[in-house]
XYZ file of C-alpha atoms in Angstrom:
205
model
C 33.247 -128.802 224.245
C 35.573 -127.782 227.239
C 39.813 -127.646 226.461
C 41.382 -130.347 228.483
C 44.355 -129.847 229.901
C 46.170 -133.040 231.871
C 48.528 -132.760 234.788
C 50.207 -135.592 234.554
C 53.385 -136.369 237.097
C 55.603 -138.643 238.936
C 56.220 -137.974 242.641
C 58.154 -140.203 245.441
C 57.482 -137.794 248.606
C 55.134 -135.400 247.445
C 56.760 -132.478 246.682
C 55.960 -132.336 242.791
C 52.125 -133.732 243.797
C 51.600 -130.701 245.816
C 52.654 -128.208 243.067
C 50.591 -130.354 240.684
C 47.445 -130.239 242.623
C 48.262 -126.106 242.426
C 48.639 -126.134 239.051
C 45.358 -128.095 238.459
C 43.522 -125.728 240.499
C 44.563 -122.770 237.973
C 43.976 -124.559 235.274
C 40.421 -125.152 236.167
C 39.851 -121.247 237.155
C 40.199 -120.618 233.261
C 36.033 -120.855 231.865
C 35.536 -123.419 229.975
C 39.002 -125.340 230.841
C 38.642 -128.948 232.259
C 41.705 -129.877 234.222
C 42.842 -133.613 235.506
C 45.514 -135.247 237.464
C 47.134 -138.045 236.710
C 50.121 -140.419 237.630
C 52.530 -142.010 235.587
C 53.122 -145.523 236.782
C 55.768 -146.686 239.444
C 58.766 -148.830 237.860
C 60.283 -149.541 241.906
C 58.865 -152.624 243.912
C 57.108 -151.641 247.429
C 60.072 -152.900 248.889
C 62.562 -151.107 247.342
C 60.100 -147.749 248.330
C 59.399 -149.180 251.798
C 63.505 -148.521 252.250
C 63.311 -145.541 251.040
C 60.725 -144.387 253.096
C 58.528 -142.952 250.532
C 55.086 -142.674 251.682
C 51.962 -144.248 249.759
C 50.559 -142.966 246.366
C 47.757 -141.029 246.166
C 44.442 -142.034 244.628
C 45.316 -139.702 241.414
C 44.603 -142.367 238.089
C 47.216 -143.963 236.428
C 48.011 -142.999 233.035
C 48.371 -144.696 229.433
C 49.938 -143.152 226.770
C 47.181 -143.788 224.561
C 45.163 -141.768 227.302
C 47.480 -138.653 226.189
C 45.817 -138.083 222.774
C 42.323 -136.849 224.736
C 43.718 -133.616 225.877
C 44.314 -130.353 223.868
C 47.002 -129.126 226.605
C 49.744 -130.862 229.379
C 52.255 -129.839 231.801
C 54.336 -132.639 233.144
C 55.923 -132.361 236.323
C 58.723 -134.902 238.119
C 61.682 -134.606 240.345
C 65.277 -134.473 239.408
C 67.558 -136.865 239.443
C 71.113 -135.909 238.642
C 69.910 -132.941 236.725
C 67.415 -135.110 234.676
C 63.604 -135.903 234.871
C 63.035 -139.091 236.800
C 63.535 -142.382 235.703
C 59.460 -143.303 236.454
C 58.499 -140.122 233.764
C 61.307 -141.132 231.282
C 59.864 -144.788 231.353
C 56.422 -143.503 230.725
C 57.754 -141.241 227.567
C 59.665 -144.030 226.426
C 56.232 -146.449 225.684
C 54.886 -143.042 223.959
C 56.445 -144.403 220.580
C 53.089 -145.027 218.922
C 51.910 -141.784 219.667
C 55.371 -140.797 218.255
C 55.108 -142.949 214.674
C 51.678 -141.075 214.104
C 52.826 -137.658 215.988
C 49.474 -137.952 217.807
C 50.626 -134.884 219.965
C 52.218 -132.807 217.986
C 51.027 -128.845 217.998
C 49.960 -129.562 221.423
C 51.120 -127.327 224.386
C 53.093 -128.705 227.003
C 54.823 -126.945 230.223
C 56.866 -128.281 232.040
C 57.694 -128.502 236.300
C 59.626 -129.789 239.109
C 61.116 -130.478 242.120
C 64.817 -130.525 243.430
C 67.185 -131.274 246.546
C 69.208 -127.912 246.634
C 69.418 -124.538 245.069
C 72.067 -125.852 242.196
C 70.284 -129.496 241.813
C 68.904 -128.931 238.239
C 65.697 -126.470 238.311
C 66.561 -125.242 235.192
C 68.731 -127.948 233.581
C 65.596 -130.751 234.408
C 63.468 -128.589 232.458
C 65.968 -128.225 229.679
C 66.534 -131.737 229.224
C 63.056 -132.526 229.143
C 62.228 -130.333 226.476
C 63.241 -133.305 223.996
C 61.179 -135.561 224.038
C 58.611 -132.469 223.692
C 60.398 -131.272 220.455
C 60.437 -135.578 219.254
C 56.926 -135.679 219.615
C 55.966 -132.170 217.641
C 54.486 -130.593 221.083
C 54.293 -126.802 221.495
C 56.706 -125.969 224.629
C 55.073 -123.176 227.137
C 57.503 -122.127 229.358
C 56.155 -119.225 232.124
C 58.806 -116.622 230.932
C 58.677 -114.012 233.237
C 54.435 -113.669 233.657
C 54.496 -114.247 237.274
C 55.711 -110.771 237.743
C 57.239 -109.257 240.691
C 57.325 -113.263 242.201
C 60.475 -113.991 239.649
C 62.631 -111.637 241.188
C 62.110 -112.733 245.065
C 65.242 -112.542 246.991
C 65.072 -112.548 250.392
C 63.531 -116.115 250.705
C 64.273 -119.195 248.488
C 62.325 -120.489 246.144
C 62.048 -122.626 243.567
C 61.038 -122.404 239.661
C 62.374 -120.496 236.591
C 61.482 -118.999 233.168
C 60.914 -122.764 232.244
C 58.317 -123.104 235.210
C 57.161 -123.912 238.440
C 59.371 -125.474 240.964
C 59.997 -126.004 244.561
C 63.261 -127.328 246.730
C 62.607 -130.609 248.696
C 65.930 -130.360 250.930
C 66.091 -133.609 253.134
C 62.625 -134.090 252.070
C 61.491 -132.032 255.556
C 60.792 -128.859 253.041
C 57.309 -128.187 251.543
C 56.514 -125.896 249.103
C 56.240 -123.085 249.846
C 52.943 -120.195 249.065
C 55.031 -118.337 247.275
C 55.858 -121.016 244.978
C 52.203 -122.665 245.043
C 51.144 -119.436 243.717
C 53.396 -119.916 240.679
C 52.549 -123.178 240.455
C 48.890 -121.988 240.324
C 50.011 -119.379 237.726
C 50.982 -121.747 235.198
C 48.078 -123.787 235.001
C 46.013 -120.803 234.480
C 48.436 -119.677 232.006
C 48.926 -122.715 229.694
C 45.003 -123.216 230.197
C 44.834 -120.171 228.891
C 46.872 -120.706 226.105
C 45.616 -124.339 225.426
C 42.085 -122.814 225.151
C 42.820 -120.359 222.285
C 44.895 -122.858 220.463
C 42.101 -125.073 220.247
C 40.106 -122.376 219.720
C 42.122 -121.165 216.712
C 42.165 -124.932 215.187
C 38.086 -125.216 215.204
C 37.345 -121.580 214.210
Protein backbone atom coordinates (compact mmCIF):
# COMPACT_ATOMS: atom_id res chain seq x y z
CA UNK A 1 0.00 0.00 0.00
CA UNK A 2 1.75 3.36 -1.03
CA UNK A 3 2.74 6.10 2.15
CA UNK A 4 0.62 9.13 1.69
CA UNK A 5 1.88 12.15 2.34
CA UNK A 6 -0.67 15.44 2.10
CA UNK A 7 0.36 18.94 1.20
CA UNK A 8 -2.05 20.71 2.60
CA UNK A 9 -1.90 24.86 2.57
CA UNK A 10 -3.47 28.17 2.62
CA UNK A 11 -2.38 30.73 0.01
CA UNK A 12 -3.90 34.40 -0.88
CA UNK A 13 -1.44 35.27 -3.96
CA UNK A 14 0.28 32.24 -4.63
CA UNK A 15 3.41 32.37 -3.24
CA UNK A 16 3.06 29.37 -0.66
CA UNK A 17 0.94 27.36 -3.68
CA UNK A 18 3.94 27.50 -5.81
CA UNK A 19 6.37 26.09 -3.17
CA UNK A 20 3.64 23.55 -2.38
CA UNK A 21 3.22 22.29 -5.84
CA UNK A 22 7.40 21.88 -5.47
CA UNK A 23 7.18 20.13 -2.57
CA UNK A 24 4.51 17.70 -3.95
CA UNK A 25 6.57 17.00 -6.85
CA UNK A 26 9.47 15.61 -4.42
CA UNK A 27 7.38 13.93 -2.51
CA UNK A 28 6.10 11.88 -5.34
CA UNK A 29 9.85 11.18 -6.74
CA UNK A 30 10.22 8.94 -3.49
CA UNK A 31 8.97 4.97 -4.89
CA UNK A 32 6.21 4.02 -3.52
CA UNK A 33 5.17 7.62 -1.97
CA UNK A 34 1.70 9.01 -3.06
CA UNK A 35 1.63 12.74 -2.69
CA UNK A 36 -1.65 15.22 -2.76
CA UNK A 37 -2.50 18.81 -2.58
CA UNK A 38 -4.93 20.22 -0.80
CA UNK A 39 -6.51 23.59 0.45
CA UNK A 40 -7.69 24.55 3.64
CA UNK A 41 -10.88 26.51 3.29
CA UNK A 42 -11.22 30.40 2.87
CA UNK A 43 -12.78 32.21 6.09
CA UNK A 44 -12.80 35.97 3.86
CA UNK A 45 -15.94 36.79 1.62
CA UNK A 46 -15.08 37.36 -2.30
CA UNK A 47 -15.54 40.79 -1.57
CA UNK A 48 -13.38 41.36 1.05
CA UNK A 49 -10.57 39.32 -1.46
CA UNK A 50 -11.83 41.21 -4.54
CA UNK A 51 -10.25 44.47 -2.45
CA UNK A 52 -7.50 42.92 -1.81
CA UNK A 53 -6.77 41.94 -5.09
CA UNK A 54 -6.07 38.38 -4.49
CA UNK A 55 -6.45 36.39 -7.51
CA UNK A 56 -8.82 33.19 -7.78
CA UNK A 57 -8.17 29.78 -6.03
CA UNK A 58 -6.91 27.08 -7.70
CA UNK A 59 -8.74 23.84 -8.43
CA UNK A 60 -6.55 22.05 -5.52
CA UNK A 61 -9.57 20.08 -3.13
CA UNK A 62 -10.68 21.43 -0.12
CA UNK A 63 -9.85 19.77 2.98
CA UNK A 64 -11.72 18.24 6.17
CA UNK A 65 -10.10 17.48 9.12
CA UNK A 66 -11.50 14.18 9.24
CA UNK A 67 -9.75 13.85 5.71
CA UNK A 68 -6.31 14.25 7.78
CA UNK A 69 -6.40 10.79 9.43
CA UNK A 70 -5.80 9.03 5.68
CA UNK A 71 -2.26 10.06 5.40
CA UNK A 72 0.88 8.57 7.12
CA UNK A 73 2.88 12.01 6.50
CA UNK A 74 2.02 16.17 6.09
CA UNK A 75 3.77 19.33 5.62
CA UNK A 76 1.61 22.36 6.02
CA UNK A 77 2.49 25.43 4.44
CA UNK A 78 0.78 29.23 4.90
CA UNK A 79 1.90 32.77 4.91
CA UNK A 80 2.73 34.92 7.83
CA UNK A 81 0.91 37.22 9.35
CA UNK A 82 2.55 39.24 12.07
CA UNK A 83 5.01 36.49 12.65
CA UNK A 84 2.19 33.83 12.91
CA UNK A 85 0.60 31.21 10.50
CA UNK A 86 -2.46 32.66 8.85
CA UNK A 87 -5.64 33.11 10.25
CA UNK A 88 -7.37 30.66 7.24
CA UNK A 89 -4.70 27.58 8.57
CA UNK A 90 -5.28 28.45 12.31
CA UNK A 91 -9.14 28.21 11.63
CA UNK A 92 -8.70 24.91 9.95
CA UNK A 93 -6.47 23.51 13.10
CA UNK A 94 -8.86 24.90 15.36
CA UNK A 95 -12.02 22.37 14.03
CA UNK A 96 -9.14 19.54 14.34
CA UNK A 97 -10.40 18.99 18.06
CA UNK A 98 -11.88 15.56 17.38
CA UNK A 99 -8.92 14.39 15.85
CA UNK A 100 -7.32 15.96 19.00
CA UNK A 101 -9.77 14.07 21.82
CA UNK A 102 -8.74 10.68 20.06
CA UNK A 103 -5.02 11.94 19.03
CA UNK A 104 -5.88 10.54 15.58
CA UNK A 105 -2.47 12.05 14.36
CA UNK A 106 -0.27 11.60 16.75
CA UNK A 107 3.33 9.82 15.74
CA UNK A 108 2.68 11.23 12.43
CA UNK A 109 5.35 13.41 10.63
CA UNK A 110 4.66 16.81 9.85
CA UNK A 111 7.01 19.69 8.23
CA UNK A 112 6.31 22.65 8.13
CA UNK A 113 6.63 25.91 5.27
CA UNK A 114 6.03 29.37 4.31
CA UNK A 115 5.93 32.49 2.88
CA UNK A 116 6.80 36.12 4.09
CA UNK A 117 6.85 39.98 3.11
CA UNK A 118 10.57 40.83 4.04
CA UNK A 119 13.77 39.29 5.17
CA UNK A 120 12.83 39.87 9.14
CA UNK A 121 8.87 39.09 8.62
CA UNK A 122 8.82 35.75 10.57
CA UNK A 123 10.52 32.79 8.39
CA UNK A 124 11.64 31.29 11.30
CA UNK A 125 9.35 32.58 14.08
CA UNK A 126 6.01 31.31 11.72
CA UNK A 127 7.49 28.02 11.82
CA UNK A 128 8.16 28.16 15.52
CA UNK A 129 4.83 29.11 16.46
CA UNK A 130 3.30 26.57 14.47
CA UNK A 131 5.03 23.84 15.93
CA UNK A 132 2.15 23.77 18.71
CA UNK A 133 -0.49 22.73 17.58
CA UNK A 134 1.93 19.87 16.08
CA UNK A 135 3.22 19.01 19.65
CA UNK A 136 -1.06 19.27 20.92
CA UNK A 137 -1.90 16.83 18.51
CA UNK A 138 1.14 14.12 19.25
CA UNK A 139 2.64 14.72 15.52
CA UNK A 140 6.32 13.97 14.81
CA UNK A 141 7.91 17.53 13.74
CA UNK A 142 10.48 17.17 10.57
CA UNK A 143 12.21 20.14 10.21
CA UNK A 144 14.97 20.14 7.00
CA UNK A 145 17.98 20.86 9.37
CA UNK A 146 20.68 21.58 7.29
CA UNK A 147 20.12 18.51 4.36
CA UNK A 148 19.87 20.88 1.57
CA UNK A 149 23.55 21.31 1.70
CA UNK A 150 25.60 23.93 0.19
CA UNK A 151 21.85 25.80 -0.68
CA UNK A 152 21.62 26.83 3.30
CA UNK A 153 24.51 28.88 3.23
CA UNK A 154 23.65 31.07 -0.08
CA UNK A 155 24.68 34.59 0.28
CA UNK A 156 24.91 36.52 -2.51
CA UNK A 157 21.14 36.33 -3.45
CA UNK A 158 18.12 36.24 -1.03
CA UNK A 159 16.24 33.62 -0.27
CA UNK A 160 13.89 32.33 1.75
CA UNK A 161 13.56 29.14 4.22
CA UNK A 162 15.46 27.88 7.33
CA UNK A 163 16.44 24.79 9.39
CA UNK A 164 12.58 24.64 10.04
CA UNK A 165 11.92 24.52 6.14
CA UNK A 166 11.15 25.77 2.94
CA UNK A 167 10.32 29.34 2.39
CA UNK A 168 10.24 32.11 -0.04
CA UNK A 169 9.85 36.22 0.31
CA UNK A 170 6.67 37.64 -1.42
CA UNK A 171 7.83 41.47 -1.19
CA UNK A 172 4.88 43.65 -2.61
CA UNK A 173 3.57 40.47 -3.84
CA UNK A 174 5.61 41.25 -7.43
CA UNK A 175 8.34 38.49 -6.08
CA UNK A 176 8.11 34.77 -7.05
CA UNK A 177 9.96 32.18 -5.76
CA UNK A 178 12.69 31.79 -6.71
CA UNK A 179 14.72 28.15 -8.29
CA UNK A 180 16.83 28.25 -5.74
CA UNK A 181 14.22 28.09 -3.23
CA UNK A 182 11.82 25.70 -5.39
CA UNK A 183 14.62 23.37 -5.20
CA UNK A 184 14.40 23.36 -1.40
CA UNK A 185 11.02 23.31 -1.51
CA UNK A 186 11.37 20.17 -3.71
CA UNK A 187 13.94 18.87 -1.15
CA UNK A 188 11.64 18.61 1.60
CA UNK A 189 9.00 16.72 0.14
CA UNK A 190 11.41 14.17 -0.91
CA UNK A 191 12.83 14.27 2.44
CA UNK A 192 9.79 13.92 4.78
CA UNK A 193 8.49 11.34 2.04
CA UNK A 194 11.31 9.74 2.76
CA UNK A 195 11.00 9.73 6.24
CA UNK A 196 7.14 9.17 6.26
CA UNK A 197 7.83 5.97 4.23
CA UNK A 198 10.14 4.25 6.78
CA UNK A 199 8.01 5.29 9.65
CA UNK A 200 5.23 3.51 8.28
CA UNK A 201 7.37 1.07 7.30
CA UNK A 202 8.74 0.52 10.82
CA UNK A 203 4.96 0.47 12.32
CA UNK A 204 3.80 -2.57 9.85
CA UNK A 205 7.09 -4.55 9.93
Amino acid sequence: MATKVYIVYYSMYGHVETLAEEIRKGAASVEGVEAKLWQVPETLPEEVLSKMSAPPKSESPIITPNELTEADGFVFGFPTRFGMMAAQFKAFLDATGGLWRTQSLAGKPAGIFYSTGSQGGGQETTALTAITQLVHHGMVFVPIGYTFGAGMFEMENVKGGSPYGAGTFAGDGSRQPTELELQQAFHQGKYIATITKKLKGSTTA
